[in-house]
Short mmCIF file of C-alpha atoms in Angstrom, two decimals:
data_model
loop_
_atom_site.label_atom_id
_atom_site.label_comp_id
_atom_site.label_asym_id
_atom_site.label_seq_id
_atom_site.Cartn_x
_atom_site.Cartn_y
_atom_site.Cartn_z
CA MET A 23 13.93 10.25 -3.75
CA THR A 24 13.16 11.62 -7.19
CA THR A 25 10.07 13.83 -7.28
CA SER A 26 9.68 14.00 -11.04
CA ILE A 27 6.56 12.56 -12.68
CA ASP A 28 7.01 9.51 -14.90
CA PRO A 29 5.87 10.62 -18.38
CA LEU A 30 4.42 7.13 -18.91
CA LEU A 31 1.70 8.03 -16.37
CA SER A 32 0.15 10.25 -19.03
CA HIS A 33 -0.87 7.06 -20.86
CA VAL A 34 -2.84 5.71 -17.91
CA ARG A 35 -6.61 6.23 -17.81
CA ILE A 36 -8.54 6.02 -14.57
CA VAL A 37 -12.07 4.91 -15.55
CA LEU A 38 -14.90 5.23 -13.02
CA VAL A 39 -18.08 3.33 -13.87
CA GLU A 40 -21.47 4.73 -12.82
CA THR A 41 -20.19 6.56 -9.76
CA SER A 42 -23.10 7.49 -7.48
CA HIS A 43 -21.49 10.14 -5.28
CA PRO A 44 -20.03 13.15 -7.12
CA GLY A 45 -17.86 13.73 -4.04
CA ASN A 46 -16.02 10.52 -4.88
CA ILE A 47 -15.34 11.78 -8.40
CA GLY A 48 -13.76 14.93 -6.98
CA ALA A 49 -11.78 12.99 -4.40
CA ALA A 50 -10.58 10.59 -7.11
CA ALA A 51 -9.42 13.55 -9.23
CA ARG A 52 -7.51 14.91 -6.25
CA ALA A 53 -5.98 11.50 -5.53
CA MET A 54 -4.90 11.22 -9.18
CA LYS A 55 -3.35 14.67 -9.38
CA THR A 56 -1.35 14.28 -6.16
CA MET A 57 0.25 11.22 -7.78
CA GLY A 58 0.76 12.74 -11.21
CA LEU A 59 -2.12 11.07 -13.06
CA SER A 60 -4.30 13.22 -15.29
CA GLN A 61 -6.62 11.09 -17.47
CA LEU A 62 -10.01 10.67 -15.79
CA TRP A 63 -12.80 8.91 -17.67
CA LEU A 64 -16.35 8.77 -16.31
CA VAL A 65 -18.85 6.20 -17.54
CA LYS A 66 -22.45 7.33 -16.89
CA PRO A 67 -21.73 9.27 -13.70
CA LYS A 68 -24.93 9.84 -11.71
CA GLN A 69 -24.15 13.54 -11.39
CA PHE A 70 -21.38 15.38 -13.25
CA PRO A 71 -20.27 18.10 -13.40
CA CYS A 72 -21.25 18.89 -9.83
CA ALA A 73 -20.26 21.46 -7.23
CA GLU A 74 -19.57 18.74 -4.67
CA ALA A 75 -17.10 17.09 -7.04
CA THR A 76 -15.28 20.39 -7.50
CA VAL A 77 -15.15 20.99 -3.75
CA ARG A 78 -13.71 17.54 -3.03
CA ALA A 79 -11.21 17.93 -5.89
CA SER A 80 -9.84 20.88 -3.90
CA GLY A 81 -7.47 22.15 -6.55
CA ALA A 82 -7.55 19.28 -9.03
CA ASP A 83 -10.20 21.11 -11.04
CA ASP A 84 -8.12 20.73 -14.17
CA VAL A 85 -8.42 16.94 -13.95
CA LEU A 86 -12.21 17.30 -13.61
CA ALA A 87 -12.36 19.83 -16.44
CA ARG A 88 -10.53 17.46 -18.78
CA ALA A 89 -12.52 14.40 -17.63
CA GLN A 90 -14.13 12.47 -20.48
CA VAL A 91 -17.72 11.42 -19.91
CA THR A 92 -19.03 8.44 -21.86
CA GLU A 93 -22.25 6.46 -22.10
CA THR A 94 -20.64 3.03 -22.10
CA LEU A 95 -17.49 1.38 -20.75
CA GLU A 96 -16.60 0.32 -24.31
CA GLN A 97 -16.37 3.99 -25.29
CA ALA A 98 -14.12 4.79 -22.32
CA LEU A 99 -11.85 1.91 -23.30
CA SER A 100 -11.62 2.81 -26.97
CA GLY A 101 -8.00 3.04 -28.07
CA CYS A 102 -6.72 1.24 -24.97
CA GLY A 103 -4.04 -1.43 -25.30
CA MET A 104 -4.40 -2.93 -21.85
CA VAL A 105 -7.37 -2.85 -19.48
CA TYR A 106 -7.36 -3.78 -15.79
CA GLY A 107 -10.54 -4.14 -13.76
CA THR A 108 -10.23 -3.52 -10.03
CA SER A 109 -11.71 -5.76 -7.39
CA ALA A 110 -11.32 -5.90 -3.64
CA ARG A 111 -12.44 -9.53 -3.60
CA MET A 112 -11.13 -12.49 -5.51
CA ARG A 113 -14.14 -13.07 -7.73
CA SER A 114 -13.11 -15.37 -10.49
CA ILE A 115 -10.03 -17.49 -10.40
CA ASP A 116 -9.94 -18.31 -14.11
CA TRP A 117 -8.72 -14.83 -14.92
CA PRO A 118 -5.28 -13.26 -14.75
CA THR A 119 -5.21 -11.37 -11.45
CA TYR A 120 -2.44 -9.05 -10.28
CA ALA A 121 -1.54 -7.10 -7.16
CA PRO A 122 -1.22 -3.32 -7.60
CA TRP A 123 2.59 -3.51 -7.61
CA GLU A 124 2.49 -6.18 -10.31
CA VAL A 125 0.26 -3.90 -12.39
CA ALA A 126 2.70 -1.03 -11.85
CA GLN A 127 5.55 -3.22 -13.04
CA ARG A 128 3.68 -4.40 -16.12
CA VAL A 129 2.44 -0.91 -17.02
CA LEU A 130 5.52 1.18 -16.30
CA ARG A 131 8.53 -1.11 -16.24
CA GLY A 132 7.81 -4.30 -18.11
CA SER A 133 10.12 -7.30 -18.13
CA GLU A 134 12.65 -9.01 -20.41
CA ASP A 135 9.89 -10.61 -22.43
CA ALA A 136 7.46 -7.68 -22.43
CA PRO A 137 8.14 -3.93 -22.53
CA ALA A 138 6.16 -1.52 -20.36
CA GLU A 139 2.50 -1.59 -21.44
CA ALA A 140 2.27 2.21 -21.27
CA LEU A 141 5.03 2.34 -23.90
CA ARG A 142 2.90 0.22 -26.18
CA GLY A 143 -0.47 1.95 -25.88
CA GLU A 144 -3.02 3.48 -23.58
CA VAL A 145 -3.68 1.59 -20.35
CA ALA A 146 -7.00 1.74 -18.49
CA ILE A 147 -7.67 0.89 -14.87
CA VAL A 148 -11.40 0.48 -14.33
CA PHE A 149 -13.16 1.08 -10.99
CA GLY A 150 -16.72 -0.08 -10.40
CA ARG A 151 -19.72 1.34 -8.55
CA GLU A 152 -19.43 2.25 -4.88
CA ASN A 153 -21.78 -0.52 -3.82
CA SER A 154 -21.74 -3.21 -6.47
CA GLY A 155 -18.39 -2.78 -8.21
CA LEU A 156 -18.14 -4.01 -11.79
CA ASP A 157 -20.67 -6.46 -13.22
CA ASN A 158 -19.54 -9.57 -15.07
CA GLU A 159 -20.17 -8.06 -18.50
CA GLU A 160 -17.90 -5.14 -17.60
CA LEU A 161 -15.25 -7.46 -16.16
CA GLU A 162 -15.31 -9.37 -19.46
CA LEU A 163 -14.03 -6.17 -21.11
CA CYS A 164 -10.98 -6.17 -18.80
CA ALA A 165 -7.99 -8.22 -19.95
CA ALA A 166 -6.87 -8.68 -16.34
CA ARG A 167 -7.92 -7.97 -12.77
CA VAL A 168 -6.24 -5.88 -10.13
CA LEU A 169 -6.86 -7.33 -6.71
CA LEU A 170 -6.43 -4.69 -4.01
CA PRO A 171 -4.96 -6.42 -0.98
CA THR A 172 -7.34 -5.67 1.88
CA ASN A 173 -8.28 -6.94 5.30
CA PRO A 174 -10.14 -10.20 4.56
CA ASP A 175 -12.66 -9.21 7.22
CA PHE A 176 -13.15 -5.66 5.92
CA SER A 177 -12.46 -5.07 2.26
CA SER A 178 -14.77 -2.07 1.85
CA LEU A 179 -12.30 0.37 0.37
CA ASN A 180 -13.77 3.77 -0.50
CA LEU A 181 -13.78 4.38 -4.27
CA ALA A 182 -11.46 7.39 -4.09
CA SER A 183 -9.20 5.47 -1.69
CA ALA A 184 -8.93 2.62 -4.20
CA VAL A 185 -7.96 5.16 -6.86
CA GLN A 186 -5.49 6.66 -4.37
CA VAL A 187 -3.86 3.29 -3.73
CA LEU A 188 -3.45 2.47 -7.43
CA ALA A 189 -2.26 6.00 -8.24
CA TYR A 190 0.25 5.87 -5.38
CA GLU A 191 1.51 2.46 -6.51
CA LEU A 192 1.93 3.65 -10.10
CA SER A 193 3.66 6.89 -9.08
CA SER A 194 5.99 5.30 -6.54
CA TYR A 195 6.84 1.96 -8.14
CA ASN A 196 9.83 3.17 -10.13
CA LYS A 197 11.08 5.27 -7.23
CA ARG A 198 11.56 2.26 -5.00
CA ASP A 199 14.83 1.24 -6.61
CA VAL A 200 16.29 4.71 -6.38
CA ALA A 201 18.00 5.31 -3.04
CA ALA A 202 14.93 6.91 -1.60
CA VAL A 203 16.24 8.67 1.48
CA ALA A 204 15.77 12.36 0.74
CA LYS A 205 18.94 14.02 -0.46
CA PRO A 206 19.85 16.96 1.75
CA GLU A 207 20.36 20.21 -0.15
CA ASP A 208 22.89 22.85 0.85
CA GLY A 209 23.70 23.62 4.47
CA TRP A 210 23.99 19.97 5.42
CA ASP A 211 26.31 19.56 8.37
CA PRO A 212 29.22 17.31 7.29
CA LEU A 213 29.54 13.97 9.05
CA ALA A 214 32.29 13.64 11.63
CA THR A 215 35.42 11.88 10.39
CA GLN A 216 36.55 8.65 12.02
CA ASP A 217 39.40 10.61 13.66
CA GLU A 218 36.92 13.05 15.13
CA MET A 219 34.76 10.17 16.36
CA ASN A 220 37.78 8.48 17.94
CA GLY A 221 38.84 11.73 19.59
CA PHE A 222 35.33 12.04 21.03
CA PHE A 223 35.24 8.39 22.14
CA SER A 224 38.55 8.58 24.00
CA ALA A 225 37.61 11.87 25.69
CA PHE A 226 34.29 10.31 26.66
CA GLU A 227 35.95 7.12 27.94
CA LYS A 228 38.43 9.14 30.01
CA TYR A 229 35.57 11.20 31.45
CA ILE A 230 33.38 8.26 32.51
CA THR A 231 36.51 6.73 34.04
CA ASP A 232 37.25 9.93 36.01
CA ILE A 233 33.73 9.99 37.41
CA ASP A 234 34.11 6.35 38.48
CA TYR A 235 31.34 5.16 36.17
CA PHE A 236 33.62 2.99 34.07
CA ASP A 237 36.45 0.78 35.29
CA PRO A 238 39.05 0.31 32.52
CA ALA A 239 40.14 -2.89 34.27
CA LYS A 240 36.70 -4.39 33.58
CA PRO A 241 35.76 -5.78 30.16
CA LYS A 242 35.13 -3.14 27.55
CA GLN A 243 31.55 -4.19 26.71
CA LEU A 244 30.25 -0.83 27.93
CA ILE A 245 32.62 1.07 25.64
CA ARG A 246 31.54 -1.04 22.67
CA ARG A 247 27.91 -0.28 23.44
CA LEU A 248 28.58 3.46 23.64
CA HIS A 249 30.47 3.32 20.34
CA ARG A 250 27.56 1.46 18.76
CA LEU A 251 25.07 4.03 20.06
CA PHE A 252 26.93 7.08 18.75
CA ASN A 253 28.05 5.44 15.52
CA ARG A 254 24.45 4.50 14.81
CA ALA A 255 23.49 8.17 15.04
CA ALA A 256 25.97 9.00 12.25
CA MET A 257 27.07 12.10 14.15
CA SER A 258 27.81 15.30 12.32
CA ARG A 259 31.02 17.24 12.94
CA SER A 260 29.19 19.94 14.92
CA GLU A 261 27.36 17.34 17.03
CA VAL A 262 30.72 15.85 17.98
CA GLN A 263 31.91 19.37 18.85
CA ILE A 264 28.87 19.84 21.12
CA MET A 265 29.50 16.55 22.95
CA ARG A 266 33.19 17.37 23.36
CA GLY A 267 32.26 20.84 24.64
CA ILE A 268 30.04 19.21 27.25
CA ILE A 269 32.86 16.90 28.36
CA THR A 270 35.28 19.85 28.55
CA ALA A 271 32.81 21.86 30.65
CA ALA A 272 32.27 18.84 32.90
CA ASN A 273 36.02 18.39 33.43
CA LYS A 274 36.42 22.10 34.13
CA MET A 275 33.64 21.91 36.72
CA MET A 276 35.30 18.89 38.37
CA GLY A 277 38.61 20.80 38.49
CA GLN A 278 36.98 23.88 40.02
CA ASN A 279 35.27 21.78 42.64
CA LYS A 280 38.42 19.90 43.60
CA MET B 19 -0.45 -13.14 -2.60
CA THR B 20 -1.16 -13.79 1.07
CA THR B 21 -4.25 -12.06 2.45
CA SER B 22 -3.47 -12.56 6.13
CA ILE B 23 -2.86 -9.54 8.37
CA ASP B 24 0.67 -9.05 9.70
CA PRO B 25 0.35 -9.24 13.52
CA LEU B 26 3.07 -6.56 13.78
CA LEU B 27 0.51 -4.04 12.46
CA SER B 28 -1.17 -4.17 15.87
CA HIS B 29 1.87 -2.29 17.25
CA VAL B 30 1.41 0.64 14.87
CA ARG B 31 -0.45 3.74 16.06
CA ILE B 32 -1.99 6.18 13.62
CA VAL B 33 -1.97 9.54 15.41
CA LEU B 34 -4.08 12.42 14.02
CA VAL B 35 -3.28 15.86 15.44
CA GLU B 36 -6.09 18.43 15.82
CA THR B 37 -8.17 17.13 12.93
CA SER B 38 -10.76 19.77 11.92
CA HIS B 39 -13.17 17.66 9.89
CA PRO B 40 -14.72 14.68 11.73
CA GLY B 41 -15.39 13.15 8.31
CA ASN B 42 -11.64 12.77 7.85
CA ILE B 43 -11.40 10.90 11.14
CA GLY B 44 -14.04 8.43 9.98
CA ALA B 45 -12.43 8.08 6.55
CA ALA B 46 -9.05 7.49 8.22
CA ALA B 47 -10.57 4.77 10.42
CA ARG B 48 -12.03 3.10 7.33
CA ALA B 49 -8.68 3.39 5.49
CA MET B 50 -6.94 1.81 8.48
CA LYS B 51 -9.34 -1.09 8.87
CA THR B 52 -9.26 -2.01 5.19
CA MET B 53 -5.50 -2.43 5.58
CA GLY B 54 -5.60 -4.23 8.93
CA LEU B 55 -4.57 -1.34 11.18
CA SER B 56 -6.56 -0.82 14.38
CA GLN B 57 -4.84 1.68 16.70
CA LEU B 58 -6.22 5.19 16.14
CA TRP B 59 -5.10 8.04 18.42
CA LEU B 60 -6.67 11.50 18.23
CA VAL B 61 -4.94 14.55 19.67
CA LYS B 62 -7.46 17.35 20.44
CA PRO B 63 -9.88 16.53 17.60
CA LYS B 64 -12.16 19.50 16.88
CA GLN B 65 -15.23 17.25 17.08
CA PHE B 66 -15.26 13.66 18.29
CA PRO B 67 -17.21 11.45 18.64
CA CYS B 68 -19.36 12.73 15.79
CA ALA B 69 -22.09 11.29 13.56
CA GLU B 70 -20.23 12.38 10.43
CA ALA B 71 -17.14 10.43 11.51
CA THR B 72 -19.24 7.31 12.02
CA VAL B 73 -20.89 7.70 8.61
CA ARG B 74 -17.56 8.06 6.80
CA ALA B 75 -16.11 5.13 8.76
CA SER B 76 -18.83 3.05 7.07
CA GLY B 77 -18.27 -0.12 9.06
CA ALA B 78 -14.99 0.69 10.80
CA ASP B 79 -16.95 1.81 13.87
CA ASP B 80 -14.88 -0.49 16.06
CA VAL B 81 -11.72 1.47 15.17
CA LEU B 82 -13.51 4.71 16.11
CA ALA B 83 -14.92 3.17 19.29
CA ARG B 84 -11.44 2.12 20.43
CA ALA B 85 -9.83 5.41 19.36
CA GLN B 86 -7.82 7.08 22.13
CA VAL B 87 -8.39 10.82 22.52
CA THR B 88 -5.64 12.86 24.17
CA GLU B 89 -5.00 16.51 25.03
CA THR B 90 -1.39 16.56 23.85
CA LEU B 91 0.77 14.80 21.27
CA GLU B 92 3.13 13.72 24.05
CA GLN B 93 0.27 11.73 25.63
CA ALA B 94 -0.51 10.03 22.32
CA LEU B 95 3.17 9.08 21.96
CA SER B 96 3.66 7.80 25.49
CA GLY B 97 4.97 4.26 25.41
CA CYS B 98 6.07 4.56 21.78
CA GLY B 99 9.52 3.42 20.75
CA MET B 100 9.67 4.96 17.28
CA VAL B 101 7.78 8.00 16.03
CA TYR B 102 7.44 9.13 12.42
CA GLY B 103 5.99 12.52 11.45
CA THR B 104 4.40 12.73 8.01
CA SER B 105 5.02 15.55 5.60
CA ALA B 106 4.16 16.09 1.95
CA ARG B 107 6.89 18.67 1.59
CA MET B 108 10.57 18.50 2.44
CA ARG B 109 10.59 20.89 5.35
CA SER B 110 13.74 20.48 7.37
CA ILE B 111 16.83 19.08 5.72
CA ASP B 112 18.80 18.03 8.77
CA TRP B 113 16.38 15.30 9.75
CA PRO B 114 16.24 11.64 8.77
CA THR B 115 13.54 11.39 6.11
CA TYR B 116 12.13 8.20 4.64
CA ALA B 117 9.80 7.20 1.86
CA PRO B 118 6.71 5.20 2.92
CA TRP B 119 8.25 1.93 1.71
CA GLU B 120 11.40 2.61 3.73
CA VAL B 121 9.24 3.18 6.81
CA ALA B 122 7.43 -0.11 6.12
CA GLN B 123 10.77 -1.87 5.90
CA ARG B 124 12.07 -0.33 9.13
CA VAL B 125 8.84 -0.95 11.05
CA LEU B 126 7.88 -4.43 9.79
CA ARG B 127 10.96 -6.03 8.33
CA GLY B 128 14.12 -4.46 9.65
CA SER B 129 17.59 -5.19 8.34
CA GLU B 130 20.67 -7.17 9.29
CA ASP B 131 21.77 -4.52 11.80
CA ALA B 132 18.33 -3.57 13.15
CA PRO B 133 15.26 -5.77 13.67
CA ALA B 134 11.76 -4.62 12.82
CA GLU B 135 10.88 -1.62 15.00
CA ALA B 136 7.40 -3.03 15.69
CA LEU B 137 9.12 -6.05 17.26
CA ARG B 138 10.91 -3.76 19.68
CA GLY B 139 8.12 -1.41 20.76
CA GLU B 140 5.10 0.60 19.73
CA VAL B 141 5.49 2.66 16.57
CA ALA B 142 3.57 5.88 15.92
CA ILE B 143 2.93 7.57 12.60
CA VAL B 144 1.77 11.14 13.18
CA PHE B 145 -0.44 13.11 10.77
CA GLY B 146 -0.88 16.87 11.13
CA ARG B 147 -3.80 19.26 10.64
CA GLU B 148 -5.64 19.36 7.32
CA ASN B 149 -4.39 22.83 6.52
CA SER B 150 -1.20 23.43 8.41
CA GLY B 151 0.19 19.95 9.08
CA LEU B 152 2.46 19.53 12.09
CA ASP B 153 4.14 22.51 13.73
CA ASN B 154 7.87 22.51 14.48
CA GLU B 155 7.38 21.66 18.14
CA GLU B 156 5.36 18.60 17.15
CA LEU B 157 7.92 17.60 14.54
CA GLU B 158 10.58 17.79 17.26
CA LEU B 159 8.77 14.92 18.98
CA CYS B 160 9.18 12.76 15.88
CA ALA B 161 12.43 10.83 15.56
CA ALA B 162 12.09 10.75 11.77
CA ARG B 163 9.96 12.03 8.92
CA VAL B 164 7.93 10.21 6.35
CA LEU B 165 7.91 12.08 3.07
CA LEU B 166 4.91 11.11 0.96
CA PRO B 167 6.01 11.18 -2.65
CA THR B 168 3.59 13.51 -4.42
CA ASN B 169 3.29 15.54 -7.57
CA PRO B 170 5.73 18.45 -6.99
CA ASP B 171 3.10 20.79 -8.45
CA PHE B 172 0.21 19.41 -6.37
CA SER B 173 1.11 17.81 -3.07
CA SER B 174 -2.24 18.47 -1.37
CA LEU B 175 -3.05 14.94 -0.25
CA ASN B 176 -6.29 14.60 1.70
CA LEU B 177 -5.65 13.58 5.32
CA ALA B 178 -7.50 10.26 5.03
CA SER B 179 -5.75 9.62 1.71
CA ALA B 180 -2.37 10.09 3.38
CA VAL B 181 -3.43 7.59 6.05
CA GLN B 182 -4.63 5.28 3.27
CA VAL B 183 -1.27 5.45 1.49
CA LEU B 184 0.76 4.69 4.64
CA ALA B 185 -1.67 1.95 5.71
CA TYR B 186 -1.54 0.38 2.25
CA GLU B 187 2.26 0.52 2.22
CA LEU B 188 2.47 -1.09 5.65
CA SER B 189 -0.05 -3.80 4.83
CA SER B 190 1.40 -4.65 1.44
CA TYR B 191 5.14 -4.26 2.00
CA ASN B 192 5.79 -7.78 3.16
CA LYS B 193 3.54 -9.19 0.43
CA ARG B 194 5.88 -7.92 -2.24
CA ASP B 195 8.34 -10.57 -3.26
CA VAL B 196 11.39 -8.63 -2.11
CA ALA B 197 14.44 -9.87 -0.22
CA ALA B 198 13.92 -12.23 2.69
CA VAL B 199 12.72 -10.80 5.98
CA ALA B 200 15.61 -10.17 8.35
CA LYS B 201 14.95 -12.37 11.36
CA PRO B 202 16.03 -10.69 14.58
CA GLU B 203 17.56 -13.04 17.13
CA ASP B 204 15.94 -13.27 20.54
CA GLY B 205 16.76 -10.86 23.32
CA TRP B 206 16.73 -7.71 21.25
CA ASP B 207 16.85 -4.76 23.53
CA PRO B 208 13.47 -2.96 23.48
CA LEU B 209 13.46 0.63 22.27
CA ALA B 210 13.21 3.32 24.92
CA THR B 211 9.72 4.79 25.25
CA GLN B 212 9.12 8.49 24.67
CA ASP B 213 8.67 8.83 28.44
CA GLU B 214 12.07 7.27 29.06
CA MET B 215 13.61 9.53 26.40
CA ASN B 216 12.03 12.59 27.98
CA GLY B 217 13.32 11.57 31.40
CA PHE B 218 16.80 11.20 29.94
CA PHE B 219 16.57 14.52 28.10
CA SER B 220 15.55 16.49 31.19
CA ALA B 221 18.25 14.87 33.35
CA PHE B 222 20.77 15.66 30.61
CA GLU B 223 19.54 19.24 30.26
CA LYS B 224 19.78 19.78 34.03
CA TYR B 225 23.30 18.35 34.02
CA ILE B 226 24.69 20.54 31.25
CA THR B 227 23.05 23.50 32.99
CA ASP B 228 24.76 22.60 36.29
CA ILE B 229 28.17 22.41 34.62
CA ASP B 230 27.58 25.85 33.06
CA TYR B 231 27.62 24.48 29.52
CA PHE B 232 24.03 25.42 28.80
CA ASP B 233 22.23 28.61 29.82
CA PRO B 234 18.46 27.96 30.03
CA ALA B 235 17.94 31.70 29.49
CA LYS B 236 19.47 31.35 26.02
CA PRO B 237 17.52 30.02 23.03
CA LYS B 238 16.91 26.29 23.17
CA GLN B 239 18.52 25.51 19.82
CA LEU B 240 21.21 23.46 21.59
CA ILE B 241 18.62 21.31 23.34
CA ARG B 242 16.83 20.68 20.05
CA ARG B 243 20.07 19.57 18.47
CA LEU B 244 20.79 17.15 21.31
CA HIS B 245 17.25 15.75 21.04
CA ARG B 246 17.74 15.22 17.32
CA LEU B 247 21.07 13.49 17.86
CA PHE B 248 19.73 10.98 20.39
CA ASN B 249 16.34 10.54 18.70
CA ARG B 250 18.13 9.74 15.47
CA ALA B 251 19.95 6.90 17.22
CA ALA B 252 16.61 5.28 18.15
CA MET B 253 18.02 4.50 21.60
CA SER B 254 17.23 1.24 23.33
CA ARG B 255 16.00 1.18 26.93
CA SER B 256 19.34 -0.07 28.25
CA GLU B 257 21.26 2.58 26.30
CA VAL B 258 19.12 5.23 27.98
CA GLN B 259 19.88 3.55 31.32
CA ILE B 260 23.61 3.73 30.58
CA MET B 261 23.45 7.43 29.72
CA ARG B 262 21.40 8.16 32.84
CA GLY B 263 23.89 6.16 34.90
CA ILE B 264 26.69 8.32 33.55
CA ILE B 265 24.78 11.50 34.46
CA THR B 266 24.08 10.15 37.96
CA ALA B 267 27.76 9.28 38.47
CA ALA B 268 28.76 12.73 37.21
CA ASN B 269 26.37 14.45 39.60
CA LYS B 270 27.64 12.30 42.47
CA MET B 271 31.22 13.25 41.62
CA MET B 272 30.29 16.96 41.51
CA GLY B 273 28.67 16.61 44.94
CA GLN B 274 31.71 14.85 46.42
CA ASN B 275 34.06 17.50 45.05
CA LYS B 276 31.97 20.40 46.34
#
């Protein structure tokens, strides 16, 4: 999984409108920075700057320090090419509404007919007040809505959590295609070869036959199941050596005891 | 976009280990409920129940009320088929590590060769302490790791935010229009529980001690490697029964030959 930050994220503004709790501003800054976002815009924050915001930012002070504070949402959106307004509830149906992953695609990847929005200008994602969200006038300023998929019976997402979800979606969207299983660095134990696996399987089969657990005359279903089990584990060479060492020790013990 | 809650989410446990700040427990409960998760397990929380937790849960009191508090991580994992340990940093390289969306696929969707893990047993996702995460012994109890993709220069995700990200990924994964869900046929063998795995491991350890392959006085590195090997295979209950049957037959044979 690639860990690099998509440079397009630098064109994404997170805009918080009239946030009441400075702690949420700090937590939002932290959420942004963990996901590689840096542009925080604050429209009429109740209290900012504020010690509580800095505490909750816990290390994302630079995002807070560079935060732009404006009097109106229009000011925070100035220069933006595309503006999304977030909502946890479907509020108006006669408005283009997207899921977070659709926003990520539009902003960062685009499609045949439309290049990534962040390549074409600044993109803003607007988050409303903790209690009342965005009012209709503010939503009118948003070209589209982001609908955060939540539990229909409990959609009360914390403000910083909503920022976290969008920031995570934006930072991870283009990583999903990449084979995301972490690439092992040096010191990775090589996988056992098929020959080594077969050598282990036949030693194992002989052993469970010797201890009267397996009857070669009977159907081989058991053997197939054991093969499936160990193949599924994608055994390393040294793991096969351990298992063969155990079988050797077991045979030696049987011999001694005979 | 469907807004219904995937019933498989009811088989997913969120396990928080030795959480210091009760506020994080409440925030985690809220994050879970907004995404339709309900099973919260708390291992030795510093303070719980606690007014601050309830305040931060802001409505997810039911999740807190049903939270299971345990003394050890083993207790919180009892009955679980698959266990993921979260990490924001790549810590050990010789361990299967998945991105959140890969975990969502494995847990809720599965693939041609393996059905959804939540269809085959309880699944736990374990989150460590705010400051120090999970220790190595705790990570040993996890069959796989979840690596949260974060800014390489700032990976300090708040605990509740990490829960939010995983919960969001789990709740939204099957809403993304990706390839069709792999339908497991009936009669899939349930995964072995952690208890069954532990029973197998101790019988196996005793056996390799009896045959003089393993010296309990020596460092336990060998045992850890065997645990990794079999945990990685995500063994089914009947596979564990087969392996235990082999050990029993081997012990019987040793007895006869004595």
